[in-house]
Coordinates of C-alpha atoms and ligand atoms in Angstrom, one line a residue:
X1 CA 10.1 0.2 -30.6
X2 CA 11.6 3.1 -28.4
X3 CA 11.0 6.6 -27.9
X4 CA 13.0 9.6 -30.0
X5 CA 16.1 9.9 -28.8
X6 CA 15.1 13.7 -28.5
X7 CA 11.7 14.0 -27.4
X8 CA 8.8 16.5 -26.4
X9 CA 7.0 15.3 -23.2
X10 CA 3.3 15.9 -21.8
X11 CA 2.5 15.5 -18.5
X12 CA -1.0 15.7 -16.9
X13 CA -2.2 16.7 -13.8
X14 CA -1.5 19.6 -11.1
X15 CA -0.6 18.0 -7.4
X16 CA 2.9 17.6 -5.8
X17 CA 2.9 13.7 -7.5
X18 CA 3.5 16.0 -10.7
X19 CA 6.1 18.3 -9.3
X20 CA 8.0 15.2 -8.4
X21 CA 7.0 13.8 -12.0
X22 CA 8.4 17.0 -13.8
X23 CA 11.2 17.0 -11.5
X24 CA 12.2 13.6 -12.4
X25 CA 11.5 13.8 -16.3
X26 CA 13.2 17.0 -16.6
X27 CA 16.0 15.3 -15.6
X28 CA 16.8 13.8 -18.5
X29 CA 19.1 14.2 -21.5
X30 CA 16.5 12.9 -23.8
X31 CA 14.1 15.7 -23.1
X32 CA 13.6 18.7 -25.1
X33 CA 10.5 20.1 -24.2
X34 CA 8.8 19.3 -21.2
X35 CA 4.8 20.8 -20.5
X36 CA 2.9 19.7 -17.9
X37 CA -1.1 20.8 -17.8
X38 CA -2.4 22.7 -15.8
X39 CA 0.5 22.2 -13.2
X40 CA 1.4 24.5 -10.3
X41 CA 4.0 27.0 -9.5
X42 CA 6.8 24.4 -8.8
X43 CA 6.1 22.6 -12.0
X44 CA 6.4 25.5 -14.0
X45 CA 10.0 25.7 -12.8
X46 CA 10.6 22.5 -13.9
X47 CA 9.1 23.1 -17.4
X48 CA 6.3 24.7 -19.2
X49 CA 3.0 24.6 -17.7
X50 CA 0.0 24.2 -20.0
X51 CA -3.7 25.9 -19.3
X52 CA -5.5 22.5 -20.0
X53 CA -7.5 20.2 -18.1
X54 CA -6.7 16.6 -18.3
X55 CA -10.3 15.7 -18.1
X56 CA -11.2 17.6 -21.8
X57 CA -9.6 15.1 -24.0
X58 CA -10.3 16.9 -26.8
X59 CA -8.2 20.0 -26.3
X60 CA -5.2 17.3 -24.9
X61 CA -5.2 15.9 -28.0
X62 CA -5.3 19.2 -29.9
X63 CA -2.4 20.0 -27.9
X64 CA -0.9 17.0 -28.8
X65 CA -1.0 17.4 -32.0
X66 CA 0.3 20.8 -32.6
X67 CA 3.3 20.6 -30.4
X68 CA 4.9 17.5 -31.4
X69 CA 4.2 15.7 -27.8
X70 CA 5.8 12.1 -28.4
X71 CA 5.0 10.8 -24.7
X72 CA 2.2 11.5 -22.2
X73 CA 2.3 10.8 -19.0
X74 CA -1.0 10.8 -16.3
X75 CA -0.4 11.4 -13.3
X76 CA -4.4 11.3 -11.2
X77 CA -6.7 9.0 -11.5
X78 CA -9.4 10.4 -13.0
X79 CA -8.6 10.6 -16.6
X80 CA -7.6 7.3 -16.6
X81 CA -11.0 6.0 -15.2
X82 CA -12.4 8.5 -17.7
X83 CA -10.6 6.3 -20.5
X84 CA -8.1 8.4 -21.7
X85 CA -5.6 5.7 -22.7
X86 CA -8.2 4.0 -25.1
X87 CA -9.1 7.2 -26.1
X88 CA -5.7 7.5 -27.6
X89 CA -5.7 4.1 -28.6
X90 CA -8.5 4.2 -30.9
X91 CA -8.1 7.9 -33.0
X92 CA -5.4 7.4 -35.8
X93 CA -4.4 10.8 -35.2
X94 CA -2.6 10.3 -31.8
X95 CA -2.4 6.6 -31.7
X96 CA 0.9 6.3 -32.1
X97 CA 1.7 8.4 -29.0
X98 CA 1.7 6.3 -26.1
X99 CA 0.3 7.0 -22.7
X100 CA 1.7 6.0 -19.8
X101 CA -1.4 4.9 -17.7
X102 CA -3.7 1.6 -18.1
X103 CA -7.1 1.0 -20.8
X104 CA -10.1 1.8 -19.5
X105 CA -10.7 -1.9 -18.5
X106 CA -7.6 -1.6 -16.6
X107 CA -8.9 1.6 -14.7
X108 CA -11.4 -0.6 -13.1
X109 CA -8.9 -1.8 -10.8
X110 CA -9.7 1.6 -8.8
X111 CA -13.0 2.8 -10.3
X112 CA -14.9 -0.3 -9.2
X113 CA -13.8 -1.9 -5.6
X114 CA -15.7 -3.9 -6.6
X115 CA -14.6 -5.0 -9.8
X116 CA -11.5 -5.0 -7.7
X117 CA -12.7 -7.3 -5.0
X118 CA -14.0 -9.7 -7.6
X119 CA -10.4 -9.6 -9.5
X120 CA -8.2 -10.8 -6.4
X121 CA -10.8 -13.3 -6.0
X122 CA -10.8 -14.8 -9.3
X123 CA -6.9 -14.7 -9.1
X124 CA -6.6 -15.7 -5.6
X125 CA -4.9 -12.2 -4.1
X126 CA -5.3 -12.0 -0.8
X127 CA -7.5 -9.8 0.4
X128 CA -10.2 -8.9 3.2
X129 CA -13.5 -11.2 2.8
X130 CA -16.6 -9.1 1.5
X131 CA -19.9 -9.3 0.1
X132 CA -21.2 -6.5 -2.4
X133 CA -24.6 -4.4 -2.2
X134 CA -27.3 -2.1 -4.3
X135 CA -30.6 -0.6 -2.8
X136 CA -32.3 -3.9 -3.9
X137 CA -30.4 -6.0 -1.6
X138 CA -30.2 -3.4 1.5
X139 CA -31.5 -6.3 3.8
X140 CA -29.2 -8.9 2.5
X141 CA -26.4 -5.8 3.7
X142 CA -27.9 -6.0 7.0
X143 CA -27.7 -9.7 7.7
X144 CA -23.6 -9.3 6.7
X145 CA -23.6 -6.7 8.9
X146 CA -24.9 -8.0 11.8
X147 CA -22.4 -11.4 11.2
X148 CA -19.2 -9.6 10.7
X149 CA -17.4 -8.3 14.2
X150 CA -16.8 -4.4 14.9
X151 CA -15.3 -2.4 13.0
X152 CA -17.1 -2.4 10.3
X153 CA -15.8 -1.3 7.1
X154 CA -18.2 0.1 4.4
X155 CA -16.6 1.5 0.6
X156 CA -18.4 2.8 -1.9
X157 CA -17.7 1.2 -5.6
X158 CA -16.7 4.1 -7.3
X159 CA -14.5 6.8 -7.1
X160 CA -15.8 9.1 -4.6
X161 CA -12.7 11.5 -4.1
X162 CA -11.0 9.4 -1.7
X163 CA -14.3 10.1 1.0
X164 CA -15.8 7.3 -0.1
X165 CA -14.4 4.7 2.8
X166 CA -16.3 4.4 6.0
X167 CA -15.0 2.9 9.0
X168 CA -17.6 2.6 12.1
X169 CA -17.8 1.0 15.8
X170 CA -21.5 0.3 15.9
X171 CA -23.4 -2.1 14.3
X172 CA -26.4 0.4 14.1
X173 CA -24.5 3.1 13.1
X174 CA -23.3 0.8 10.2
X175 CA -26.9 -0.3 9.3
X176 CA -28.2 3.8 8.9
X177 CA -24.6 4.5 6.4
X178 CA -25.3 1.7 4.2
X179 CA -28.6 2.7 3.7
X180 CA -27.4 6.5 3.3
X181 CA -24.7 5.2 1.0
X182 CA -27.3 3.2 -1.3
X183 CA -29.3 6.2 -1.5
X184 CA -26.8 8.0 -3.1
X185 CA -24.5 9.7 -0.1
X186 CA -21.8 9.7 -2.4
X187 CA -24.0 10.1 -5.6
X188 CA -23.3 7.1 -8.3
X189 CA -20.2 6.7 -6.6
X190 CA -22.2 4.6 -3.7
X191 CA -25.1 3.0 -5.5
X192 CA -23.2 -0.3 -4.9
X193 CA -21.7 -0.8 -1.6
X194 CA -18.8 -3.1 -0.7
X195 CA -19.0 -4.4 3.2
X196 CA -15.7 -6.4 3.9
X197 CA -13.8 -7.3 7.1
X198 CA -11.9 -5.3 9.1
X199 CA -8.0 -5.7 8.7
X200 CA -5.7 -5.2 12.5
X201 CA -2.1 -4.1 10.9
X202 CA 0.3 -1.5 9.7
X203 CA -0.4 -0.5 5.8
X204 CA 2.3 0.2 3.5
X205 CA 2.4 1.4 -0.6
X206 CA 3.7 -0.5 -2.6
X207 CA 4.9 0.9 -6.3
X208 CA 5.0 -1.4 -9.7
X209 CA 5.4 -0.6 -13.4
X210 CA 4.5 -2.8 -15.6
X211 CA 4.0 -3.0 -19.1
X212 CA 1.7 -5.7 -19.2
X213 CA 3.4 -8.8 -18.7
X214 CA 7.1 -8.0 -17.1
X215 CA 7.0 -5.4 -14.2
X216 CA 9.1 -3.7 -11.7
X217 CA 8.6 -3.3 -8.3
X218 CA 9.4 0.4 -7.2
X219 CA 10.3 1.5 -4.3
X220 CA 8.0 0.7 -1.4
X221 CA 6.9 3.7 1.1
X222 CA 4.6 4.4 3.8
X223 CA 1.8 7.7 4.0
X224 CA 0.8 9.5 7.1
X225 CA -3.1 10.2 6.6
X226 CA -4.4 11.5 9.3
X227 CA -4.2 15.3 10.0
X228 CA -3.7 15.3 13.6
X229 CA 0.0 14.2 15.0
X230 CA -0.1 10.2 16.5
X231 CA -2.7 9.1 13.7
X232 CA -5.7 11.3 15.2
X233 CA -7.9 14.1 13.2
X234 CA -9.5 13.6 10.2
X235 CA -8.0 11.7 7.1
X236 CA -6.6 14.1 4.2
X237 CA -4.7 13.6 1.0
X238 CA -1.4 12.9 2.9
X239 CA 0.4 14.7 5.4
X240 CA 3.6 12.6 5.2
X241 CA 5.8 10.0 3.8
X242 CA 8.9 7.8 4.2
X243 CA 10.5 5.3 2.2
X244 CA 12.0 2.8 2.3
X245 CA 9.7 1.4 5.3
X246 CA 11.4 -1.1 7.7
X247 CA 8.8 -3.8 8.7
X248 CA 8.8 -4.1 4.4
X249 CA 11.8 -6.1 4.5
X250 CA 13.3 -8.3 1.9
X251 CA 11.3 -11.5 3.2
X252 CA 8.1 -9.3 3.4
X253 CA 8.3 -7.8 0.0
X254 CA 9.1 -11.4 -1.6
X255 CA 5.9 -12.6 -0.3
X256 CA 4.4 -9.3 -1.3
X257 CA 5.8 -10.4 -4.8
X258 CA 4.9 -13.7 -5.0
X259 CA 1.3 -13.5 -3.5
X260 CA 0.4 -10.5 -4.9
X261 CA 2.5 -8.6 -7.9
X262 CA 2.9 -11.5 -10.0
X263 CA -0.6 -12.8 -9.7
X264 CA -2.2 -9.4 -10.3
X265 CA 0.0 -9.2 -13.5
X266 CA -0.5 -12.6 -14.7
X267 CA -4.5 -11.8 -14.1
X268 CA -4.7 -9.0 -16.1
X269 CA -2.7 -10.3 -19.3
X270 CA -4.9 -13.5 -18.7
X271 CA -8.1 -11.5 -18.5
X272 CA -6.8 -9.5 -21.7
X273 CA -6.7 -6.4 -19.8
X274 CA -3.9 -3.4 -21.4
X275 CA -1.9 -2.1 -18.8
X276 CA 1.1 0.3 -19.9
X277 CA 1.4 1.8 -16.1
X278 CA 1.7 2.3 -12.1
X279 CA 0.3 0.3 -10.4
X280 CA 0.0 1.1 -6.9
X281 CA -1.0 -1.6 -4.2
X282 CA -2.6 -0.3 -0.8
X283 CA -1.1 -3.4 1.6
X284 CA -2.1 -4.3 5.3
X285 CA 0.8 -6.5 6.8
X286 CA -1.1 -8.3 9.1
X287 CA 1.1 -10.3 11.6
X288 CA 3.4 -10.2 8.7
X289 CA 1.4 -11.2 6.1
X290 CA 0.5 -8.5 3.7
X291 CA -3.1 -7.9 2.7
X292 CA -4.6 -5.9 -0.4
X293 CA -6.5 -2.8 0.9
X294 CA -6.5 -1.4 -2.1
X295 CA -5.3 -0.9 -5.8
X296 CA -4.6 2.1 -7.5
X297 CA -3.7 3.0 -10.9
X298 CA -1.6 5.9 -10.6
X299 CA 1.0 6.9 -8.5
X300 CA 0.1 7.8 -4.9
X301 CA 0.9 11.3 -3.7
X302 CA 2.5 12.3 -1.3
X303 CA 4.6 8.8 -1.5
X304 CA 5.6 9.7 -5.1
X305 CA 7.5 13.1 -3.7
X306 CA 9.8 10.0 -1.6
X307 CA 9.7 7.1 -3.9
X308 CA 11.4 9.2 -7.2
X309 CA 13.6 10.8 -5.2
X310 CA 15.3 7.5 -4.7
X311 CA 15.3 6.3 -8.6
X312 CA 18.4 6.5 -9.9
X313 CA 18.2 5.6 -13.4
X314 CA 16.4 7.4 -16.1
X315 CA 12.9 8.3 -15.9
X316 CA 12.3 8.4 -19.9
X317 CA 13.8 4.3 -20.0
X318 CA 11.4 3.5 -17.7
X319 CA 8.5 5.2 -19.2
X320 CA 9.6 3.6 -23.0
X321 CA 9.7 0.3 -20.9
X322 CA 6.1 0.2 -19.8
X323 CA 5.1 2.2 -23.4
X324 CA 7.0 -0.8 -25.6
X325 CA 6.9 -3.9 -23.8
X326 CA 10.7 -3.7 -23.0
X327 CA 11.0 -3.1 -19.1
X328 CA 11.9 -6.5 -18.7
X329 CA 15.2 -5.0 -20.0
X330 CA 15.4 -1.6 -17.7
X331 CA 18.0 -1.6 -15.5
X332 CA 15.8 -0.1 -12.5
X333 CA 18.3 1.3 -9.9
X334 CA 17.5 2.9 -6.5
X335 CA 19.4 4.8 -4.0
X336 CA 19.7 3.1 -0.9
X337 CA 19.4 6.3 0.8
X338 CA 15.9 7.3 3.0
X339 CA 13.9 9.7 1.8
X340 CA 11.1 11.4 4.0
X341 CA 8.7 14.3 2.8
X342 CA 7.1 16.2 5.3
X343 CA 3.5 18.2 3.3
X344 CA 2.9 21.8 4.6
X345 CA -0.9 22.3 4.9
X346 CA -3.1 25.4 5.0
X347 CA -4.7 26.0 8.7
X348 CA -8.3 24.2 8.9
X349 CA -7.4 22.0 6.3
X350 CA -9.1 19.0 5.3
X351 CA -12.1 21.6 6.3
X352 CA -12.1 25.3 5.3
X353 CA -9.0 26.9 4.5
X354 CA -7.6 29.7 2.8
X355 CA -6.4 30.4 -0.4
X356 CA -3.9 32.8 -2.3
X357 CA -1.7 33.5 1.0
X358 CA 1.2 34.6 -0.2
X359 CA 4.3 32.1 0.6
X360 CA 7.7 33.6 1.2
X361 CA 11.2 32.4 1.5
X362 CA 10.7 30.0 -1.4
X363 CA 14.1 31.3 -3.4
X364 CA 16.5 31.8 -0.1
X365 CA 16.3 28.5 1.2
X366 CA 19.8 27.1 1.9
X367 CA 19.1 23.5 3.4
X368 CA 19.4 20.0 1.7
X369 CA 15.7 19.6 0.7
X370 CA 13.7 19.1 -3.0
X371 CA 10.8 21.5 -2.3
X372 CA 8.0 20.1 -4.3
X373 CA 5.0 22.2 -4.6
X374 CA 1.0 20.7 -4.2
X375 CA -1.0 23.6 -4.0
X376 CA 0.5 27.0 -5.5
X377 CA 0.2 29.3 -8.0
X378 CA 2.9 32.1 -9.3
X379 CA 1.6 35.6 -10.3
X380 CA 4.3 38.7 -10.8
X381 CA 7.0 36.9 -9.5
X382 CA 5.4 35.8 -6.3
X383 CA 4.1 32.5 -4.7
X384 CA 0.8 32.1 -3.6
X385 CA -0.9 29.0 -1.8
X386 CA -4.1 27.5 -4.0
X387 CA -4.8 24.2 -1.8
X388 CA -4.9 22.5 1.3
X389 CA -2.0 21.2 -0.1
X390 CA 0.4 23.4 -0.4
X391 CA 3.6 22.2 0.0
X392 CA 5.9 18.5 -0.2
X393 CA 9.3 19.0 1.7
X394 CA 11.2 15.9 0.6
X395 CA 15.0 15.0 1.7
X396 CA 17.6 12.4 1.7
X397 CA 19.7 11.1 4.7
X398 CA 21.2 8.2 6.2
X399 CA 18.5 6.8 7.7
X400 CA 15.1 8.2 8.9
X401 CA 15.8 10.6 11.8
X402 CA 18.7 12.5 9.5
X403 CA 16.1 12.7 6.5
X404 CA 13.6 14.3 8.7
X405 CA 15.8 16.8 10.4
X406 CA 16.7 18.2 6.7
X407 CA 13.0 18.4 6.2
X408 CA 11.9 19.8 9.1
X409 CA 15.2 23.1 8.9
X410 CA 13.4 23.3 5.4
X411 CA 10.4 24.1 6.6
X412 CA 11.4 26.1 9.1
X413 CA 12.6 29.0 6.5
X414 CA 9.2 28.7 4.4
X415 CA 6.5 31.3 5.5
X416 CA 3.1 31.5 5.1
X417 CA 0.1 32.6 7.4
X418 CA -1.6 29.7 9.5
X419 CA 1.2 27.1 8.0
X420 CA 0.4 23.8 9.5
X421 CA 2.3 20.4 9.2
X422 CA 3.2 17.4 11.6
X423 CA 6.0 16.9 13.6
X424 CA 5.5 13.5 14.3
X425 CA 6.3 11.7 10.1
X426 CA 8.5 8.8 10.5
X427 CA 8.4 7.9 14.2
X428 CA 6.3 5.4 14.4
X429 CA 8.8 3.8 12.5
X430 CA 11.8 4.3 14.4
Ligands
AMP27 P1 -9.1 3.3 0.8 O1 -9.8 4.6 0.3 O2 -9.5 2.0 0.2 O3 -7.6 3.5 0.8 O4 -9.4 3.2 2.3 C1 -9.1 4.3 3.2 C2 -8.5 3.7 4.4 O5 -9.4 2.9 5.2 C3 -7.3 2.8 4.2 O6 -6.1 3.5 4.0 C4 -7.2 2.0 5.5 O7 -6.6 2.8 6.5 C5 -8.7 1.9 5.8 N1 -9.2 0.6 5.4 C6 -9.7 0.3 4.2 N2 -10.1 -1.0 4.2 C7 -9.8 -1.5 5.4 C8 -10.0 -2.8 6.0 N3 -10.5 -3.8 5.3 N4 -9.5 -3.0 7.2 C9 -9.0 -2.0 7.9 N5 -8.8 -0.7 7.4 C10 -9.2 -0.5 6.2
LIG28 N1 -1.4 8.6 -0.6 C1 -2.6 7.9 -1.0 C2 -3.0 8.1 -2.3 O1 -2.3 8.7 -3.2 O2 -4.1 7.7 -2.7

């Protein structure tokens, strides 16, 4: 099966992960009509953007239906945990338009840690060692506690808008969060706790497609979390990102493949789990050796802004891959190039910021940069900020240092009151 060779394109979701996304897509010959819902300013240059949230699948398949959309593509997390892929599956109406994203059961892989934890254990990933808690077994939480070593590391199950991880020092201190997790800190989200070991290391993201039994590994790229420059402040959405990352060399990403992707492939088709999507794999390389963090089942933002950047083949092959069961046949090329994206913030973000300052010198910028936009809107010709988020400043080079320095003259011609961003992306790795 393959997609039209003419075809009509839905993309969901409203962050720079989609920019990039709409970027990418529009770049193909096979597209005619490209809407992405709700999107932001910079998506709207890119294609049509759609007033619909992703969440109402009711009114997505409506749309859907009446504009001839032969592909959708998901680009957060929610929907997908929501069950949006089965919930094309199972109507006759749209189940012959495929969604690029995994089944419900797939979902789980981020939904539930610990679902996940559970998962690499069956299938022997490795992983940090943990024990799993409700209010009913508070005491048993304790006990683990007080045998593990500082720091202690404390997650809630569900999805808890990426709050929901809590590193702490004291062994007290740990005690009094796990009982304010159980009793519902983060709501449902925390009514099962997972308590596992700390990992000492340097994390990396790494990227796979997969359509369920054959997969690609993408390229591999590292965030910058934190807001404050040298890894201090409070953690955000992403303030950074560079890939390829050195220390994932070739021998580090075969053992990334071999103890990891493969197995985590192999244990979904053997658990009879659909998965038509990204996969993305939060790794610790510990003394060399990498570790799962985490698993997500979308793309991770801002490392998508640097990892499509550097694919060089056709986005809509790739997607008909993962939709078909064909990627095994994709000829997957990447630049070898280093891209690095440096993400303008609003002042006080991840705590209270403004919204709807106007940003100017969007359309006189003359440097060598892909502006992708997070958090904008467009009203009478004008740009205006509508996040934290506001802004991804991506650019290629020879190497890290000459990416950056096209990022950073970017930025330097982009205005906007209390405009905040870090100086320091990259260097760590240098
Ligand atoms: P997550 O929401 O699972 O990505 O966790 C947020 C962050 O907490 C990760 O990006 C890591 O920096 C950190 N973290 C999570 N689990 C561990 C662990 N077992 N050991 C050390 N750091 C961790
Ligand atoms: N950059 C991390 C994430 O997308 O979750």
């Amino acid at each position: 099966m393959r997609l039209p060779d003419s075809l009509n394109v839905l993309l969901l979701g409203a962050g720079g992960r989609e920019h990039a996304f709409a970027w990418k897509i529009a770049q193909s010959p096979r597209v005619a009509k490209l809407y992405i819902a709700p999107g932001n300013a910079g998506t709207a240059r890119e294609g049509m953007n759609v007033d619909l949230q992703p969440n109402n699948f009711g009114s997505v398949k409506q749309f859907v239906l009446s504009n001839n959309i032969n592909l959708v593509v998901v680009g957060p997390e929610e929907p997908l945990v929501k069950g949006i892929y089965d919930f094309f599956h199972e109507d006759s109406d749209i189940h012959h338009v495929p969604v690029i994203g995994p089944s419900t059961a797939g979902a789980r892989l981020e939904g539930s840690k610990d679902f996940a934890k559970a998962f690499m254990m069956r299938h022997g990933i490795p992983t940090a060692a943990y024990k799993s808690f409700s209010k009913e077994t508070l005491e048993d939480g304790y006990r683990f506690l007080e045998e593990l070593k500082a720091p202690y590391v404390l997650k809630a199950n569900g999805l808890a808008a990426g709050k929901g991880v809590v590193i702490l020092e004291d062994l007290d201190a740990a005690k009094k969060e796990l009982s304010e997790m159980l009793n519902g800190k983060f709501g449902n989200a925390s009514s099962t706790v997972v308590i596992e070991e700390y990992l000492q290391g340097i994390e990396c993201s790494v990227f796979v497609a997969t359509d369920g039994k054959d997969y690609k590994i993408l390229p591999v790229a590292k965030d910058y979390k934190r807001i404050g420059e040298g890894d201090t402040g409070l953690n955000t959405g992403g303030m950074g990102a560079v890939s390829p990352v050195p220390f994932a060399d070739e021998r580090f990403m075969e053992e990334v493949r071999r103890s990891i992707v493969e197995p985590t492939i192999q244990g979904l088709a053997a658990e009879k789990i659909v998965y038509n999507g990204f996969l993305f794999i939060g790794l610790m390389n510990v003394g060399g050796k990498p570790y799962v963090i985490e698993y997500n089942v979308r793309m991770g933002d801002p490392e998508t802004e640097v990892v499509l950047p550097r694919i060089e083949s056709d986005i809509i092959g790739l997607f008909e891959g993962i939709a078909f069961g064909s990627l095994a046949s994709y000829n997957l090329k990447i630049s070898s190039q280093t891209a690095t994206t440096v993400v303008c913030v609003s002042g006080g973000y991840p705590g209270e910021y403004r919204k709807g300052l106007e940003i100017k010198g969007l359309d006189t910028l003359t440097g060598d940069s892909i502006v992708f936009h997070a958090g904008t809107t467009a009203k009478a010709g004008k740009t205006y900020t509508s996040g934290g988020r506001v802004l991804a400043v991506t650019s290629l080079g020879d190497g890290i240092q000459e990416a950056l320095n096209k990022s950073y003259a970017t930025i330097a011609g982009i205005e906007y009151e209390d405009k905040y961003f870090r100086h320091d992306i990259g260097q760590d790795l240098l």
